[in-house]
Rosetta silent file (secondary structure, phi, psi, omega in degrees, C-alpha in Angstrom):
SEQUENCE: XXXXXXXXXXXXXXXXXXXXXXXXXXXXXXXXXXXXXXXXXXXXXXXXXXXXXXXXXXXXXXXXXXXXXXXXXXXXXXXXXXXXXXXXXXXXXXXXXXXXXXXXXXXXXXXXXXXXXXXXXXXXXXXXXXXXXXXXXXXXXXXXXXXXXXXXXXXXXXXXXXXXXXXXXXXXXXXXXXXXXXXXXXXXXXXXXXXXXXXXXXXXXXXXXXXXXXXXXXXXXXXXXXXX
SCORE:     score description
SCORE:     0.000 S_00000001
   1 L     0.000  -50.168  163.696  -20.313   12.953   71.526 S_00000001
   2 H   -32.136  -68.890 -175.650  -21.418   12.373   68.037 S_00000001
   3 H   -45.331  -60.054  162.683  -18.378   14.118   66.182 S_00000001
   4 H   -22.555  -83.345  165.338  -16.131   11.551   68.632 S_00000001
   5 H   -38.892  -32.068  174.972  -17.808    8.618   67.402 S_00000001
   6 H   -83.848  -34.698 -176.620  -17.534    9.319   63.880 S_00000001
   7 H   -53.652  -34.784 -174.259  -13.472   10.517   64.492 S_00000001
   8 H   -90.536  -20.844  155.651  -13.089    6.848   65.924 S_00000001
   9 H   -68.508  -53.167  172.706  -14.894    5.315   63.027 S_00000001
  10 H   -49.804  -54.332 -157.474  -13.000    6.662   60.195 S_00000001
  11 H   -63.715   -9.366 -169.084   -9.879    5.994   62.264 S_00000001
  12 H   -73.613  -49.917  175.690  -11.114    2.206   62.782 S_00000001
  13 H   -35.630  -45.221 -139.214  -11.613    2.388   58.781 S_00000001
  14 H   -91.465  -34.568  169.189   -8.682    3.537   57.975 S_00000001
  15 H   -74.954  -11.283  167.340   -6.514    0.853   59.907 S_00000001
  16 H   -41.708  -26.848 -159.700   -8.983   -2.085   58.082 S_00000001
  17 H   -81.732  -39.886 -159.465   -7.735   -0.403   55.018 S_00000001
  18 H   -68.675  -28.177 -148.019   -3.917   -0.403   56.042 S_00000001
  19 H   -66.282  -49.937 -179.038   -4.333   -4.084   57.566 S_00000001
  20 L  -101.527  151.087  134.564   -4.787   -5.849   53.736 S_00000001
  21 H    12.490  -86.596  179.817   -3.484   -5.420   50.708 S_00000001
  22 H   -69.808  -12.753 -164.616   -6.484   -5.031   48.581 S_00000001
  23 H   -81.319  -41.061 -175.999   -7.856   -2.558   51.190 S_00000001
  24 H   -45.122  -52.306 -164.182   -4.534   -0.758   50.733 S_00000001
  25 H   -55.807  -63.205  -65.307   -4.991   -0.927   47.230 S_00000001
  26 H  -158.567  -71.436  166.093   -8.710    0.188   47.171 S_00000001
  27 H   -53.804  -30.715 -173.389   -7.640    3.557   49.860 S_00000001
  28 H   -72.787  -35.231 -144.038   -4.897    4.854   47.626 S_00000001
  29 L   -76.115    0.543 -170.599   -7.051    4.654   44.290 S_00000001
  30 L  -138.833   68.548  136.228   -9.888    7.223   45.860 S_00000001
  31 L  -165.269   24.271 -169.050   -6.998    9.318   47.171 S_00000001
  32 L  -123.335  167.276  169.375   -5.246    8.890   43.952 S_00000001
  33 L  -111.811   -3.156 -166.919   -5.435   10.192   40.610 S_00000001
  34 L   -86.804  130.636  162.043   -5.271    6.738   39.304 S_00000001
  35 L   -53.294  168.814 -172.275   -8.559    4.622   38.839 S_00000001
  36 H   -85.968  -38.490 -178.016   -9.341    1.507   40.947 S_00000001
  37 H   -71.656  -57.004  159.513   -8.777   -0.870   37.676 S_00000001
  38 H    -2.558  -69.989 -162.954   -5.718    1.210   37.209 S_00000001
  39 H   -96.818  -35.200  161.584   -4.362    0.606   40.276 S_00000001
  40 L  -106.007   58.677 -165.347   -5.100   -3.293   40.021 S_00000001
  41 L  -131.810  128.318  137.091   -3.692   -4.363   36.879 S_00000001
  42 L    10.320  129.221  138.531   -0.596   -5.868   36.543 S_00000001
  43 L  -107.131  166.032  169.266    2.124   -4.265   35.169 S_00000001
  44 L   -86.162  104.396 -177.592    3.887   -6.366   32.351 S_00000001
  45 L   -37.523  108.357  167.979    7.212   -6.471   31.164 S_00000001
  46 L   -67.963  128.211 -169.390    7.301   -4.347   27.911 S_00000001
  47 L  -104.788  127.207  173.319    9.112   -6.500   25.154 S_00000001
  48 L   -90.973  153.360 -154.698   11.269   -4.377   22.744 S_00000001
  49 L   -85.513 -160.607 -137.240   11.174   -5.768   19.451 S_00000001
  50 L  -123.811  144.785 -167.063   14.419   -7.599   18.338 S_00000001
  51 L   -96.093  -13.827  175.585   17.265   -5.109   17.043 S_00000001
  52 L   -92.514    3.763 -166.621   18.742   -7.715   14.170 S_00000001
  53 L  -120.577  149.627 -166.048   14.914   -8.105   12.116 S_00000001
  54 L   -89.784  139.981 -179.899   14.641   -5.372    9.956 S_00000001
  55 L   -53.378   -4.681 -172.787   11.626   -2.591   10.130 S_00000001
  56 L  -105.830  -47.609 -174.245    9.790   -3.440    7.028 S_00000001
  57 L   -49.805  -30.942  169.474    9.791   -7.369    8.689 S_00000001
  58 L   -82.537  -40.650  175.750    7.911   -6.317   11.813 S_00000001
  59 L   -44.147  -39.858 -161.497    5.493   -4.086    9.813 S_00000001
  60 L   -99.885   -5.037 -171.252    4.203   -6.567    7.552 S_00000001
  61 L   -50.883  114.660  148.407    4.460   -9.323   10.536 S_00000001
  62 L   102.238    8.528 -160.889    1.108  -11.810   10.543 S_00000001
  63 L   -99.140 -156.403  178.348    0.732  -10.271    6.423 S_00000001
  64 L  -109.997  -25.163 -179.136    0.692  -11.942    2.730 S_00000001
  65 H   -79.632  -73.301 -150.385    3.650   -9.824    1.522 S_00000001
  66 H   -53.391  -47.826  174.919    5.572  -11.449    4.181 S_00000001
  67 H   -50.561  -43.790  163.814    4.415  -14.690    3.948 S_00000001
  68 H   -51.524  -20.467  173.583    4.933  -14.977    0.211 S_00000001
  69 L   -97.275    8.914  175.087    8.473  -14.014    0.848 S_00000001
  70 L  -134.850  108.177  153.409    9.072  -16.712    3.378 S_00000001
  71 L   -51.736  134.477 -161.759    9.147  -20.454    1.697 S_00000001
  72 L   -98.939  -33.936  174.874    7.512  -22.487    3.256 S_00000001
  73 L  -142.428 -162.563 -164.364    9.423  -25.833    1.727 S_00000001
  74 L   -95.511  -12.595  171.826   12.125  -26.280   -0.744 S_00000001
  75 H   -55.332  -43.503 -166.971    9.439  -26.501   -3.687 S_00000001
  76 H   -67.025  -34.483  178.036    8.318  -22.821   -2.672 S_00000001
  77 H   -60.347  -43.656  169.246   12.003  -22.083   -2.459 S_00000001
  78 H   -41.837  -57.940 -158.104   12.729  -23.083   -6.156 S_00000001
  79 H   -45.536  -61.955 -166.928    9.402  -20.788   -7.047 S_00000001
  80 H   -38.322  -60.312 -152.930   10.580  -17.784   -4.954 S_00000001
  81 H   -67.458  -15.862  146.340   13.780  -17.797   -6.319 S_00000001
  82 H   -30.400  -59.079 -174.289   12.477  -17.856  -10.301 S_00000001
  83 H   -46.791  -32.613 -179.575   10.412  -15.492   -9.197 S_00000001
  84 H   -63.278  -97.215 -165.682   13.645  -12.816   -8.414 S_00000001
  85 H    -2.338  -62.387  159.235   15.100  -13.920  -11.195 S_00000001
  86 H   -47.059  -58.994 -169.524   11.750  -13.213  -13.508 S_00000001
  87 H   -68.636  -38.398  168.398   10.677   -9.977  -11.680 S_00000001
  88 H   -63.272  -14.519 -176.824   14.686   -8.612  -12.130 S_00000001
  89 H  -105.657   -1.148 -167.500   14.441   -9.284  -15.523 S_00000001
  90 H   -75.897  -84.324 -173.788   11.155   -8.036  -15.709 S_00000001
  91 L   -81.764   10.665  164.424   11.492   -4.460  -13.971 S_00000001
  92 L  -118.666  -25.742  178.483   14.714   -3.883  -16.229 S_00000001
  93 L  -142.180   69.685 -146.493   12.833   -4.230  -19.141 S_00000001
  94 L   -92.583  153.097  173.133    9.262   -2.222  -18.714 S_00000001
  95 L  -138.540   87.306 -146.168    7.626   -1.937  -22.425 S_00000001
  96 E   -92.164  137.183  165.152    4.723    0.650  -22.032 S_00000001
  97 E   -84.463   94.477  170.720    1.890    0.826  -24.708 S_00000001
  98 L   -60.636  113.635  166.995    0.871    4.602  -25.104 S_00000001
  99 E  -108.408   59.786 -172.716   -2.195    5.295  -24.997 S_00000001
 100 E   -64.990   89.256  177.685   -2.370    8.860  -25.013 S_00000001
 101 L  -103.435  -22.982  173.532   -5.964   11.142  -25.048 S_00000001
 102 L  -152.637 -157.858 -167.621   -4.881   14.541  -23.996 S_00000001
 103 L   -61.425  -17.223  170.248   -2.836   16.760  -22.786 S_00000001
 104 H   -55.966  -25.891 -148.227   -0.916   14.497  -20.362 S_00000001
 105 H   -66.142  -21.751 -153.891    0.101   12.675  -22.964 S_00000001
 106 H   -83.950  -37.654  168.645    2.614   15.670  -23.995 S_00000001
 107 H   -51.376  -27.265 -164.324    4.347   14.987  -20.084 S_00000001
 108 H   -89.968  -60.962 -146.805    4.795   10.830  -20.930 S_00000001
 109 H   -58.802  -43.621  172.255    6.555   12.379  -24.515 S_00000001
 110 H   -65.797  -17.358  154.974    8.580   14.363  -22.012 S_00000001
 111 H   -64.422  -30.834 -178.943    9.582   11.614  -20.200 S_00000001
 112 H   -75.037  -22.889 -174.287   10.685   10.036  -22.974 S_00000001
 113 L   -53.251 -178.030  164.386   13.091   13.231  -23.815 S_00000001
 114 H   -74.313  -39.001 -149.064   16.828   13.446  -22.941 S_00000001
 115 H   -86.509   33.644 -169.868   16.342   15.469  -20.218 S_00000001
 116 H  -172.257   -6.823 -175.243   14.475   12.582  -17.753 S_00000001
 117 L     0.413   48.029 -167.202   15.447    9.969  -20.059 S_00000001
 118 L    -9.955  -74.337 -146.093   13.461    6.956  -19.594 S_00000001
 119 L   -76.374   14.845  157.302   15.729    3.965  -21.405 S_00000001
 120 L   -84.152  -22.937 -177.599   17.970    4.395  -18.926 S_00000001
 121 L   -90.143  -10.867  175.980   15.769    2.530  -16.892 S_00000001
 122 L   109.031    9.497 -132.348   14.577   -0.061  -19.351 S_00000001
 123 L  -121.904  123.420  173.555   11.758    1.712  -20.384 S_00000001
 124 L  -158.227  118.867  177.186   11.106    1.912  -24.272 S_00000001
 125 L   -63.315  129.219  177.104    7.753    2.994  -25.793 S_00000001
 126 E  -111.475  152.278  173.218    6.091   -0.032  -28.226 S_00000001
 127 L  -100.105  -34.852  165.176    3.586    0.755  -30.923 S_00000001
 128 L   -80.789  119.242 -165.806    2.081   -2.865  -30.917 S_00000001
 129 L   -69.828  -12.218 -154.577    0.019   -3.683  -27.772 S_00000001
 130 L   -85.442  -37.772 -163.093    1.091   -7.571  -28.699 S_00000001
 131 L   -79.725  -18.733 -179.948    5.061   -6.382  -28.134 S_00000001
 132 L   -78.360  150.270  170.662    3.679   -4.628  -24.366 S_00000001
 133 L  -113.852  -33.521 -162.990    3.519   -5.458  -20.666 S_00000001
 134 E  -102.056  147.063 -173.738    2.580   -2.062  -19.576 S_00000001
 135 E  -126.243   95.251  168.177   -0.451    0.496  -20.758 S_00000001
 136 L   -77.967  122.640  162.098   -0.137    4.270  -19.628 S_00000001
 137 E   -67.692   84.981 -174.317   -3.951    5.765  -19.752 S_00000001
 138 E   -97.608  119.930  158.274   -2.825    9.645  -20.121 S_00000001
 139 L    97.832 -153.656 -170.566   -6.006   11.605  -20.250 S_00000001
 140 L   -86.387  135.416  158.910   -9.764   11.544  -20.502 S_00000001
 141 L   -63.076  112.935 -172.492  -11.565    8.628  -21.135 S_00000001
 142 L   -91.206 -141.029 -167.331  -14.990    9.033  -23.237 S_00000001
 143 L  -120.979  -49.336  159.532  -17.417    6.334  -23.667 S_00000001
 144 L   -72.051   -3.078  175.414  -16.864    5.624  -27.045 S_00000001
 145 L   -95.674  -22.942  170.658  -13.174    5.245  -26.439 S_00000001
 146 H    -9.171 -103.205 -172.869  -13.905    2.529  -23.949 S_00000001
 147 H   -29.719  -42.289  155.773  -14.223   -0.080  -25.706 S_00000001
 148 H   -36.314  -81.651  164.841  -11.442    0.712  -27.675 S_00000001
 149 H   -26.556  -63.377 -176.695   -9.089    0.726  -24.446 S_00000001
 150 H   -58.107  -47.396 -169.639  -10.617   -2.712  -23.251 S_00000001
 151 H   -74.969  -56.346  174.234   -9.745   -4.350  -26.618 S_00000001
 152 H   -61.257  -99.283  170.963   -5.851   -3.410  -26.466 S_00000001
 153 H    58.249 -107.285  160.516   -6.274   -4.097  -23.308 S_00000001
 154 H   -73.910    1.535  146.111   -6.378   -7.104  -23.784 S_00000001
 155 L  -103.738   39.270 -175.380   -3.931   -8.209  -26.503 S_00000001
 156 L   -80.380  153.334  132.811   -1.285   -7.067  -23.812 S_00000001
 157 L   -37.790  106.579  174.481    0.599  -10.412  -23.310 S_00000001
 158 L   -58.837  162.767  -26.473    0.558  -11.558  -19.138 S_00000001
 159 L   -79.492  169.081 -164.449    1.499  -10.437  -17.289 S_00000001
 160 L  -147.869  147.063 -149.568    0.499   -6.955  -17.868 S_00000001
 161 E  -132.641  131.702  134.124    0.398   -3.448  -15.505 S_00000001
 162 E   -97.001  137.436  160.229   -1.615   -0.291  -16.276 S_00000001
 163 L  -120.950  107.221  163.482   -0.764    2.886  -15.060 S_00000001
 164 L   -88.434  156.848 -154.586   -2.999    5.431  -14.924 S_00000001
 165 E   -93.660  120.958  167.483   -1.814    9.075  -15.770 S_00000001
 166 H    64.260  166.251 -146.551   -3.572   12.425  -14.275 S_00000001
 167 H   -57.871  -39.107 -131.295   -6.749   13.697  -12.583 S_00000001
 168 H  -104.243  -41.100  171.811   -9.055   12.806  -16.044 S_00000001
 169 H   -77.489   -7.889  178.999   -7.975    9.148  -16.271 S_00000001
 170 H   -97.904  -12.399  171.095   -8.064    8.412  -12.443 S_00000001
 171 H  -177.145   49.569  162.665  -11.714    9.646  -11.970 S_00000001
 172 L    77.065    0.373  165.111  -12.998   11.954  -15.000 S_00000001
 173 H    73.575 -173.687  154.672  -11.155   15.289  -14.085 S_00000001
 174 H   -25.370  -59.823 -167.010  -12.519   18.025  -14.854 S_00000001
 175 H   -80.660   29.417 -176.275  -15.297   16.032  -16.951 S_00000001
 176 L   -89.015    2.016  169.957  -16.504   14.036  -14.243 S_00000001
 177 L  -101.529    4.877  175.135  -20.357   15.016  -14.626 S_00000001
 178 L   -65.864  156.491  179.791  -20.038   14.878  -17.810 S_00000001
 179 L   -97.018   12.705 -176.155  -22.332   12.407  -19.823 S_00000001
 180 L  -132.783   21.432 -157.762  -20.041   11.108  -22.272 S_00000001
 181 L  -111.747  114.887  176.813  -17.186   10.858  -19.846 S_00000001
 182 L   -75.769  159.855  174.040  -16.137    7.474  -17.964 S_00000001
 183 L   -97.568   66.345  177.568  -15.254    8.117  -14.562 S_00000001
 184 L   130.515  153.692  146.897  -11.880    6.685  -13.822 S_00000001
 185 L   -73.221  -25.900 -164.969  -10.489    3.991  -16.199 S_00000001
 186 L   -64.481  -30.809 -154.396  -10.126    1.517  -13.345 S_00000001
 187 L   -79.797  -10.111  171.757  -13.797    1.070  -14.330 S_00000001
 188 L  -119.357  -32.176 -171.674  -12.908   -0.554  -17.724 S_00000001
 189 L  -161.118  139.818 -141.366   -9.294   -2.399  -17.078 S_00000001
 190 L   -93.167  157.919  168.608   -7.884   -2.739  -13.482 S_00000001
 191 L   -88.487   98.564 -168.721   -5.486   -0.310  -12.466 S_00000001
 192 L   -97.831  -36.160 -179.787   -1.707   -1.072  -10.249 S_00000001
 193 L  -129.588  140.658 -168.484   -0.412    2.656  -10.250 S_00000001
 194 L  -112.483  114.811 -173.500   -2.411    6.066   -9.825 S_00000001
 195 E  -117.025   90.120  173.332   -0.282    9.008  -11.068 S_00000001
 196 L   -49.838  167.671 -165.821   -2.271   12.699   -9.722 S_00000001
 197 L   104.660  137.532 -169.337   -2.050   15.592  -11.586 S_00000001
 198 L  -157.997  101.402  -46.864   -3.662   17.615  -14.133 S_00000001
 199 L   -85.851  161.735 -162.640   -1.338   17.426  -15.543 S_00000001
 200 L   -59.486 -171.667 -177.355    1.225   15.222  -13.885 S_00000001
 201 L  -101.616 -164.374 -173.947    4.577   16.498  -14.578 S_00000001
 202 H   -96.310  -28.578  156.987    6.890   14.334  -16.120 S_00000001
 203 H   -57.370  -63.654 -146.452    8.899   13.430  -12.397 S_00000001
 204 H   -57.192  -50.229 -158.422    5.471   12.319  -11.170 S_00000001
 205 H   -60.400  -40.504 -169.628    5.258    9.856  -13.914 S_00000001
 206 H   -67.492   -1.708 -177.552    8.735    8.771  -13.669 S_00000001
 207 H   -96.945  -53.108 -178.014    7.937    7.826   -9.867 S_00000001
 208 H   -64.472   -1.812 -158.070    4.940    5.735  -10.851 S_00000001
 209 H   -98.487  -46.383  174.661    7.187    4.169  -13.422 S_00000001
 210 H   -51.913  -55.265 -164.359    9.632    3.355   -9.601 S_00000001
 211 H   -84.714    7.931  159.571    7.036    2.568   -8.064 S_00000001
 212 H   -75.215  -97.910 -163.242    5.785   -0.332  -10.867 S_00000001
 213 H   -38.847  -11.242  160.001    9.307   -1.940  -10.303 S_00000001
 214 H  -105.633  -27.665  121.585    8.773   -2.117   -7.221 S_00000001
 215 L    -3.377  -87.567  159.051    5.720   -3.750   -7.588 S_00000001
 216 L   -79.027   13.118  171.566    6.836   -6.357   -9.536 S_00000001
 217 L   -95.249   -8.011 -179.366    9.892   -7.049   -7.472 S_00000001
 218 L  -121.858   46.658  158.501    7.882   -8.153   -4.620 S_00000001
 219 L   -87.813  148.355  167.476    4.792  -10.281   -6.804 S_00000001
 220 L  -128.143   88.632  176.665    5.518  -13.342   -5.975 S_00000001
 221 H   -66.677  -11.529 -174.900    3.687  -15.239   -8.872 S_00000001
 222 H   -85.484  -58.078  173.728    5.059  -18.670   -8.976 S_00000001
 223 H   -63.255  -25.748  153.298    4.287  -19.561   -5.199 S_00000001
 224 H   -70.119  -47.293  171.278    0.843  -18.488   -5.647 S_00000001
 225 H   -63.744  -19.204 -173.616   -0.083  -20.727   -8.236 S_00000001
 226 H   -78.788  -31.613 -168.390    1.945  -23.414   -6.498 S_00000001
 227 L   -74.705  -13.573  157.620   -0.011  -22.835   -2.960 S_00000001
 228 L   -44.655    0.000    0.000   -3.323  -22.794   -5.435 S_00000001
């Protein structure tokens, strides 16, 4: 008699379940593989992103690069468009201050050679820090060279780019427990390109040398100060 009664209870259950919706909903999900939230959410129309805007434009979407590249009025427009104009003439005509402590330095001399030939690229080594925009840091930095570093440094003209060169100028190398060794350069004059290697080759460098010009093709310096 018992077994009966319960066979006519489930079966009572099961049309309550069929009778609504949510009950419907509510029997599949615990005869499902699907969760109960699962099973009552929405689905949403998935929006594919727009096939004319270009892949770098949705990455950087809601960013600072992008915004700086989209004028905002026609003052901003003037700025940007100096701004090409500056950064192309700029990134055609890099003028690196050597600064050379060890053995990388004999890879930037190789860069300089025929066979990689830098000045095709605009690239011409200055001996006066006053005549520079750019400073490669090739090798280790001591303590007592600091200062030294900091002062050209700063009779670079603005604007002005460092790049540092290999393992010993991006964070002491080999020498980084050492006690007479700074650790990293960034730690005396800021850094824009980090070139690995101990030591880099002479390719590596010529890539951070790419990737400076490309750098300064997207600063947009005029439209900062005006939005100052």
């Amino acid at each position: 008699m018992s077994f009966v009664l319960k066979l006519a209870a489930s079966q009572a259950g099961r049309r309550a379940a069929f009778s609504s919706p949510l009950g419907l909903k509510s029997y599949r999900s615990l005869h499902s593989s699907k969760p109960l939230q699962q099973a009552e959410q929405p689905t949403l129309p998935t929006t594919s992103p727009n096939a004319d805007e270009p892949v770098t434009k949705l990455a950087q979407k809601g960013s600072l690069q992008l915004s700086l590249e989209t004028p905002q009025n026609k003052a901003e427009y003037v700025l940007s468009t100096l701004d090409k104009v500056s950064n192309w003439a700029r990134q055609g005509s890099m003028w690196p201050m050597t600064f050379g402590l060890a053995c990388c330095a004999v890879e930037m001399m190789h860069m300089a050679a025929a066979r990689y030939d830098q000045d095709r690229l605009g690239v011409v080594f200055r001996a006066s820090p006053r005549q520079s925009d750019i400073m490669i840091v090739a090798g280790t930095l001591t303590n007592k060279m600091a200062p030294a570093l900091r002062k050209v440094y700063d009779q670079m003209p603005e604007p002005r780019w460092v790049i540092s060169m290999g393992s010993c100028a991006n964070g002491g190398g080999y020498y980084h427990y050492s006690y007479s060794v700074v650790r990293g350069c960034d730690r005396i004059v800021p850094v824009d390109i980090y070139v690995p290697g101990c030591p880099p080759t002479a390719e590596a460098l010529l890539y951070g040398m790419l990737q400076l010009q490309r750098k300064m093709r997207r600063s947009r310096q005029g439209v900062v100060w005006y939005r100052k």
